[in-house]
Amino acid sequence: MIRTTALAIIRAAAMAGLLLPGLAAAQTQMALGGLTADPDAPVEITAESLGVDQATGRATFEGEVLIGQGEMKISADKVEVVYDDATGEIARLEAQGGVTFVTATEAAEAQAAVYDISGGTLLLTGDVLLTQGRTALSSQRMEIDLAAGTAQLTGGVRSVIEPAQ
């Protein structure tokens, strides 16, 4: 739903010549206001199935996976949870297929994502789409520093900035 709406905005803007040439460069950097996470908040995961591999220290959730941590919600087709060997706590989430991150003010979509909980970073790859209000950005890769609230987008970056009404 979010992807369809934002892609429609991008297509319409491209046809109308509203894409700003300076923002369509190979990479851009931006500030994120609401795409933040609380690494101390509990992580709640729901899914259709769960497989646990004691040898690798991974748990694999599949089928309509929904993850919540604080105000951040993550959904995907499949999510592997990687635990820290020393503490036994969740260190990283590796998501694949229809990955969506949502907060109250922003949403990001991609084909795959790695959320490093302890490091406070989020890497999205493959058809990345970020929406902030009426602004939409797309690229092939987006690296987010959740603590700093910044992101680096690379690979075919496009932006649509709606004028104020």
PDB file of C-alpha atoms in Angstrom:
ATOM      1  CA  MET A   1       0.000   0.000   0.000  1.00  0.00           C
ATOM      2  CA  ILE A   2       2.693   2.533   0.989  1.00  0.00           C
ATOM      3  CA  ARG A   3       4.930   1.378  -1.884  1.00  0.00           C
ATOM      4  CA  THR A   4       2.079   1.714  -4.425  1.00  0.00           C
ATOM      5  CA  THR A   5       1.198   5.236  -3.266  1.00  0.00           C
ATOM      6  CA  ALA A   6       4.801   6.459  -3.161  1.00  0.00           C
ATOM      7  CA  LEU A   7       5.642   4.883  -6.528  1.00  0.00           C
ATOM      8  CA  ALA A   8       2.574   6.590  -8.020  1.00  0.00           C
ATOM      9  CA  ILE A   9       3.850   9.910  -6.630  1.00  0.00           C
ATOM     10  CA  ILE A  10       7.324   9.285  -8.073  1.00  0.00           C
ATOM     11  CA  ARG A  11       5.921   8.342 -11.504  1.00  0.00           C
ATOM     12  CA  ALA A  12       3.579  11.341 -11.593  1.00  0.00           C
ATOM     13  CA  ALA A  13       6.362  13.707 -10.569  1.00  0.00           C
ATOM     14  CA  ALA A  14       8.705  12.257 -13.179  1.00  0.00           C
ATOM     15  CA  MET A  15       6.094  12.787 -15.887  1.00  0.00           C
ATOM     16  CA  ALA A  16       5.457  16.320 -14.697  1.00  0.00           C
ATOM     17  CA  GLY A  17       9.182  17.096 -14.562  1.00  0.00           C
ATOM     18  CA  LEU A  18       9.150  17.682 -10.811  1.00  0.00           C
ATOM     19  CA  LEU A  19      12.131  15.472  -9.995  1.00  0.00           C
ATOM     20  CA  LEU A  20      14.931  17.761  -9.002  1.00  0.00           C
ATOM     21  CA  PRO A  21      18.101  16.952 -10.975  1.00  0.00           C
ATOM     22  CA  GLY A  22      20.347  17.617  -7.977  1.00  0.00           C
ATOM     23  CA  LEU A  23      18.491  15.040  -5.894  1.00  0.00           C
ATOM     24  CA  ALA A  24      18.540  12.364  -8.573  1.00  0.00           C
ATOM     25  CA  ALA A  25      22.298  11.915  -8.269  1.00  0.00           C
ATOM     26  CA  ALA A  26      23.990   8.629  -7.391  1.00  0.00           C
ATOM     27  CA  GLN A  27      23.736   9.260  -3.645  1.00  0.00           C
ATOM     28  CA  THR A  28      22.232  11.604  -1.096  1.00  0.00           C
ATOM     29  CA  GLN A  29      22.278  12.051   2.666  1.00  0.00           C
ATOM     30  CA  MET A  30      19.265  13.003   4.745  1.00  0.00           C
ATOM     31  CA  ALA A  31      18.067  13.461   8.304  1.00  0.00           C
ATOM     32  CA  LEU A  32      15.458  11.169   9.791  1.00  0.00           C
ATOM     33  CA  GLY A  33      13.129  12.449  12.434  1.00  0.00           C
ATOM     34  CA  GLY A  34      10.965   9.478  13.383  1.00  0.00           C
ATOM     35  CA  LEU A  35      12.806   6.389  12.140  1.00  0.00           C
ATOM     36  CA  THR A  36      14.373   5.679  15.488  1.00  0.00           C
ATOM     37  CA  ALA A  37      14.510   2.715  17.813  1.00  0.00           C
ATOM     38  CA  ASP A  38      14.873   2.117  21.514  1.00  0.00           C
ATOM     39  CA  PRO A  39      17.479  -0.660  21.852  1.00  0.00           C
ATOM     40  CA  ASP A  40      16.478  -1.151  25.494  1.00  0.00           C
ATOM     41  CA  ALA A  41      12.808  -1.791  24.704  1.00  0.00           C
ATOM     42  CA  PRO A  42      11.654  -5.407  24.542  1.00  0.00           C
ATOM     43  CA  VAL A  43      11.394  -7.026  21.098  1.00  0.00           C
ATOM     44  CA  GLU A  44       8.089  -8.795  20.375  1.00  0.00           C
ATOM     45  CA  ILE A  45       7.875 -11.129  17.345  1.00  0.00           C
ATOM     46  CA  THR A  46       4.858 -12.881  15.842  1.00  0.00           C
ATOM     47  CA  ALA A  47       4.910 -15.216  12.814  1.00  0.00           C
ATOM     48  CA  GLU A  48       3.318 -18.275  11.242  1.00  0.00           C
ATOM     49  CA  SER A  49       6.294 -20.494  12.093  1.00  0.00           C
ATOM     50  CA  LEU A  50       9.553 -20.561  14.034  1.00  0.00           C
ATOM     51  CA  GLY A  51      12.631 -22.733  13.502  1.00  0.00           C
ATOM     52  CA  VAL A  52      15.528 -22.751  15.969  1.00  0.00           C
ATOM     53  CA  ASP A  53      19.067 -23.871  15.122  1.00  0.00           C
ATOM     54  CA  GLN A  54      21.102 -24.359  18.308  1.00  0.00           C
ATOM     55  CA  ALA A  55      24.327 -24.921  16.335  1.00  0.00           C
ATOM     56  CA  THR A  56      24.247 -21.499  14.662  1.00  0.00           C
ATOM     57  CA  GLY A  57      22.455 -19.628  17.435  1.00  0.00           C
ATOM     58  CA  ARG A  58      19.740 -18.448  15.060  1.00  0.00           C
ATOM     59  CA  ALA A  59      15.974 -18.441  15.171  1.00  0.00           C
ATOM     60  CA  THR A  60      14.083 -18.152  11.875  1.00  0.00           C
ATOM     61  CA  PHE A  61      10.575 -16.702  11.816  1.00  0.00           C
ATOM     62  CA  GLU A  62       8.564 -17.160   8.614  1.00  0.00           C
ATOM     63  CA  GLY A  63       5.165 -16.140   7.309  1.00  0.00           C
ATOM     64  CA  GLU A  64       3.682 -12.719   8.051  1.00  0.00           C
ATOM     65  CA  VAL A  65       6.456 -11.833  10.485  1.00  0.00           C
ATOM     66  CA  LEU A  66       5.696  -8.785  12.612  1.00  0.00           C
ATOM     67  CA  ILE A  67       8.280  -7.350  14.995  1.00  0.00           C
ATOM     68  CA  GLY A  68       7.733  -4.518  17.437  1.00  0.00           C
ATOM     69  CA  GLN A  69      10.327  -2.662  19.487  1.00  0.00           C
ATOM     70  CA  GLY A  70       9.143   0.525  21.125  1.00  0.00           C
ATOM     71  CA  GLU A  71       7.435   2.617  18.463  1.00  0.00           C
ATOM     72  CA  MET A  72       9.193   0.878  15.547  1.00  0.00           C
ATOM     73  CA  LYS A  73       7.309  -1.882  13.742  1.00  0.00           C
ATOM     74  CA  ILE A  74       8.964  -4.247  11.249  1.00  0.00           C
ATOM     75  CA  SER A  75       7.229  -6.688   8.933  1.00  0.00           C
ATOM     76  CA  ALA A  76       8.693  -9.192   6.441  1.00  0.00           C
ATOM     77  CA  ASP A  77       8.191 -12.613   4.897  1.00  0.00           C
ATOM     78  CA  LYS A  78      11.172 -14.079   6.787  1.00  0.00           C
ATOM     79  CA  VAL A  79      13.318 -12.838   9.670  1.00  0.00           C
ATOM     80  CA  GLU A  80      16.394 -14.507  11.133  1.00  0.00           C
ATOM     81  CA  VAL A  81      17.224 -13.523  14.686  1.00  0.00           C
ATOM     82  CA  VAL A  82      20.928 -13.653  15.539  1.00  0.00           C
ATOM     83  CA  TYR A  83      21.826 -13.836  19.221  1.00  0.00           C
ATOM     84  CA  ASP A  84      24.959 -12.458  20.878  1.00  0.00           C
ATOM     85  CA  ASP A  85      27.155 -15.381  21.972  1.00  0.00           C
ATOM     86  CA  ALA A  86      28.303 -13.625  25.125  1.00  0.00           C
ATOM     87  CA  THR A  87      25.011 -12.224  26.426  1.00  0.00           C
ATOM     88  CA  GLY A  88      22.410 -14.417  24.744  1.00  0.00           C
ATOM     89  CA  GLU A  89      20.432 -11.290  23.826  1.00  0.00           C
ATOM     90  CA  ILE A  90      19.217 -10.440  20.326  1.00  0.00           C
ATOM     91  CA  ALA A  91      22.094  -8.789  18.466  1.00  0.00           C
ATOM     92  CA  ARG A  92      20.752  -8.548  14.915  1.00  0.00           C
ATOM     93  CA  LEU A  93      17.618  -9.093  12.828  1.00  0.00           C
ATOM     94  CA  GLU A  94      18.044 -10.114   9.180  1.00  0.00           C
ATOM     95  CA  ALA A  95      14.809  -9.666   7.221  1.00  0.00           C
ATOM     96  CA  GLN A  96      13.920 -10.761   3.687  1.00  0.00           C
ATOM     97  CA  GLY A  97      10.920 -10.330   1.417  1.00  0.00           C
ATOM     98  CA  GLY A  98       8.560  -7.375   1.593  1.00  0.00           C
ATOM     99  CA  VAL A  99      10.461  -5.709   4.422  1.00  0.00           C
ATOM    100  CA  THR A 100       8.726  -2.680   5.959  1.00  0.00           C
ATOM    101  CA  PHE A 101       9.834  -0.456   8.865  1.00  0.00           C
ATOM    102  CA  VAL A 102       7.207   1.935  10.202  1.00  0.00           C
ATOM    103  CA  THR A 103       7.140   4.654  12.846  1.00  0.00           C
ATOM    104  CA  ALA A 104       4.558   7.352  13.535  1.00  0.00           C
ATOM    105  CA  THR A 105       6.047   9.725  10.943  1.00  0.00           C
ATOM    106  CA  GLU A 106       8.107   7.631   8.494  1.00  0.00           C
ATOM    107  CA  ALA A 107       8.020   4.363   6.629  1.00  0.00           C
ATOM    108  CA  ALA A 108      10.783   2.490   4.801  1.00  0.00           C
ATOM    109  CA  GLU A 109      10.450  -0.512   2.502  1.00  0.00           C
ATOM    110  CA  ALA A 110      13.038  -2.799   0.882  1.00  0.00           C
ATOM    111  CA  GLN A 111      13.630  -6.323  -0.355  1.00  0.00           C
ATOM    112  CA  ALA A 112      16.033  -7.070   2.524  1.00  0.00           C
ATOM    113  CA  ALA A 113      17.238  -5.444   5.725  1.00  0.00           C
ATOM    114  CA  VAL A 114      19.718  -5.967   8.550  1.00  0.00           C
ATOM    115  CA  TYR A 115      18.872  -4.282  11.848  1.00  0.00           C
ATOM    116  CA  ASP A 116      21.882  -4.251  14.201  1.00  0.00           C
ATOM    117  CA  ILE A 117      20.131  -3.664  17.511  1.00  0.00           C
ATOM    118  CA  SER A 118      23.222  -3.191  19.671  1.00  0.00           C
ATOM    119  CA  GLY A 119      24.976  -1.041  17.048  1.00  0.00           C
ATOM    120  CA  GLY A 120      21.874   1.045  16.359  1.00  0.00           C
ATOM    121  CA  THR A 121      22.138   0.730  12.576  1.00  0.00           C
ATOM    122  CA  LEU A 122      19.740  -0.339   9.874  1.00  0.00           C
ATOM    123  CA  LEU A 123      20.754  -1.384   6.354  1.00  0.00           C
ATOM    124  CA  LEU A 124      18.050  -1.693   3.694  1.00  0.00           C
ATOM    125  CA  THR A 125      18.795  -3.090   0.235  1.00  0.00           C
ATOM    126  CA  GLY A 126      16.873  -3.668  -2.979  1.00  0.00           C
ATOM    127  CA  ASP A 127      14.176  -1.259  -4.186  1.00  0.00           C
ATOM    128  CA  VAL A 128      14.376   0.901  -1.064  1.00  0.00           C
ATOM    129  CA  LEU A 129      11.537   3.381  -0.604  1.00  0.00           C
ATOM    130  CA  LEU A 130      11.400   5.928   2.229  1.00  0.00           C
ATOM    131  CA  THR A 131       8.394   8.151   2.811  1.00  0.00           C
ATOM    132  CA  GLN A 132       8.351  11.099   5.183  1.00  0.00           C
ATOM    133  CA  GLY A 133       5.001  12.849   5.060  1.00  0.00           C
ATOM    134  CA  ARG A 134       4.590  14.024   1.454  1.00  0.00           C
ATOM    135  CA  THR A 135       8.250  13.394   0.552  1.00  0.00           C
ATOM    136  CA  ALA A 136       9.353  10.122  -1.053  1.00  0.00           C
ATOM    137  CA  LEU A 137      12.904   8.881  -1.644  1.00  0.00           C
ATOM    138  CA  SER A 138      13.968   5.716  -3.423  1.00  0.00           C
ATOM    139  CA  SER A 139      17.326   4.009  -3.985  1.00  0.00           C
ATOM    140  CA  GLN A 140      18.912   0.577  -4.066  1.00  0.00           C
ATOM    141  CA  ARG A 141      20.611   0.905  -0.675  1.00  0.00           C
ATOM    142  CA  MET A 142      20.020   2.930   2.466  1.00  0.00           C
ATOM    143  CA  GLU A 143      22.210   2.881   5.573  1.00  0.00           C
ATOM    144  CA  ILE A 144      20.643   4.436   8.670  1.00  0.00           C
ATOM    145  CA  ASP A 145      22.364   5.466  11.893  1.00  0.00           C
ATOM    146  CA  LEU A 146      19.391   5.368  14.254  1.00  0.00           C
ATOM    147  CA  ALA A 147      21.216   7.140  17.103  1.00  0.00           C
ATOM    148  CA  ALA A 148      22.261  10.075  14.926  1.00  0.00           C
ATOM    149  CA  GLY A 149      19.007  10.081  12.930  1.00  0.00           C
ATOM    150  CA  THR A 150      20.850  10.178   9.592  1.00  0.00           C
ATOM    151  CA  ALA A 151      20.762   8.073   6.455  1.00  0.00           C
ATOM    152  CA  GLN A 152      22.939   7.573   3.394  1.00  0.00           C
ATOM    153  CA  LEU A 153      21.151   6.513   0.201  1.00  0.00           C
ATOM    154  CA  THR A 154      23.072   5.129  -2.788  1.00  0.00           C
ATOM    155  CA  GLY A 155      22.279   3.590  -6.150  1.00  0.00           C
ATOM    156  CA  GLY A 156      19.786   5.298  -8.430  1.00  0.00           C
ATOM    157  CA  VAL A 157      18.532   7.797  -5.861  1.00  0.00           C
ATOM    158  CA  ARG A 158      15.249   9.526  -6.722  1.00  0.00           C
ATOM    159  CA  SER A 159      13.337  12.063  -4.693  1.00  0.00           C
ATOM    160  CA  VAL A 160       9.896  13.616  -4.889  1.00  0.00           C
ATOM    161  CA  ILE A 161       9.313  16.675  -2.774  1.00  0.00           C
ATOM    162  CA  GLU A 162       5.724  17.893  -2.780  1.00  0.00           C
ATOM    163  CA  PRO A 163       5.355  21.670  -2.616  1.00  0.00           C
ATOM    164  CA  ALA A 164       3.536  23.091   0.409  1.00  0.00           C
ATOM    165  CA  GLN A 165      -0.139  23.701  -0.229  1.00  0.00           C
TER     166      GLN A 165
END
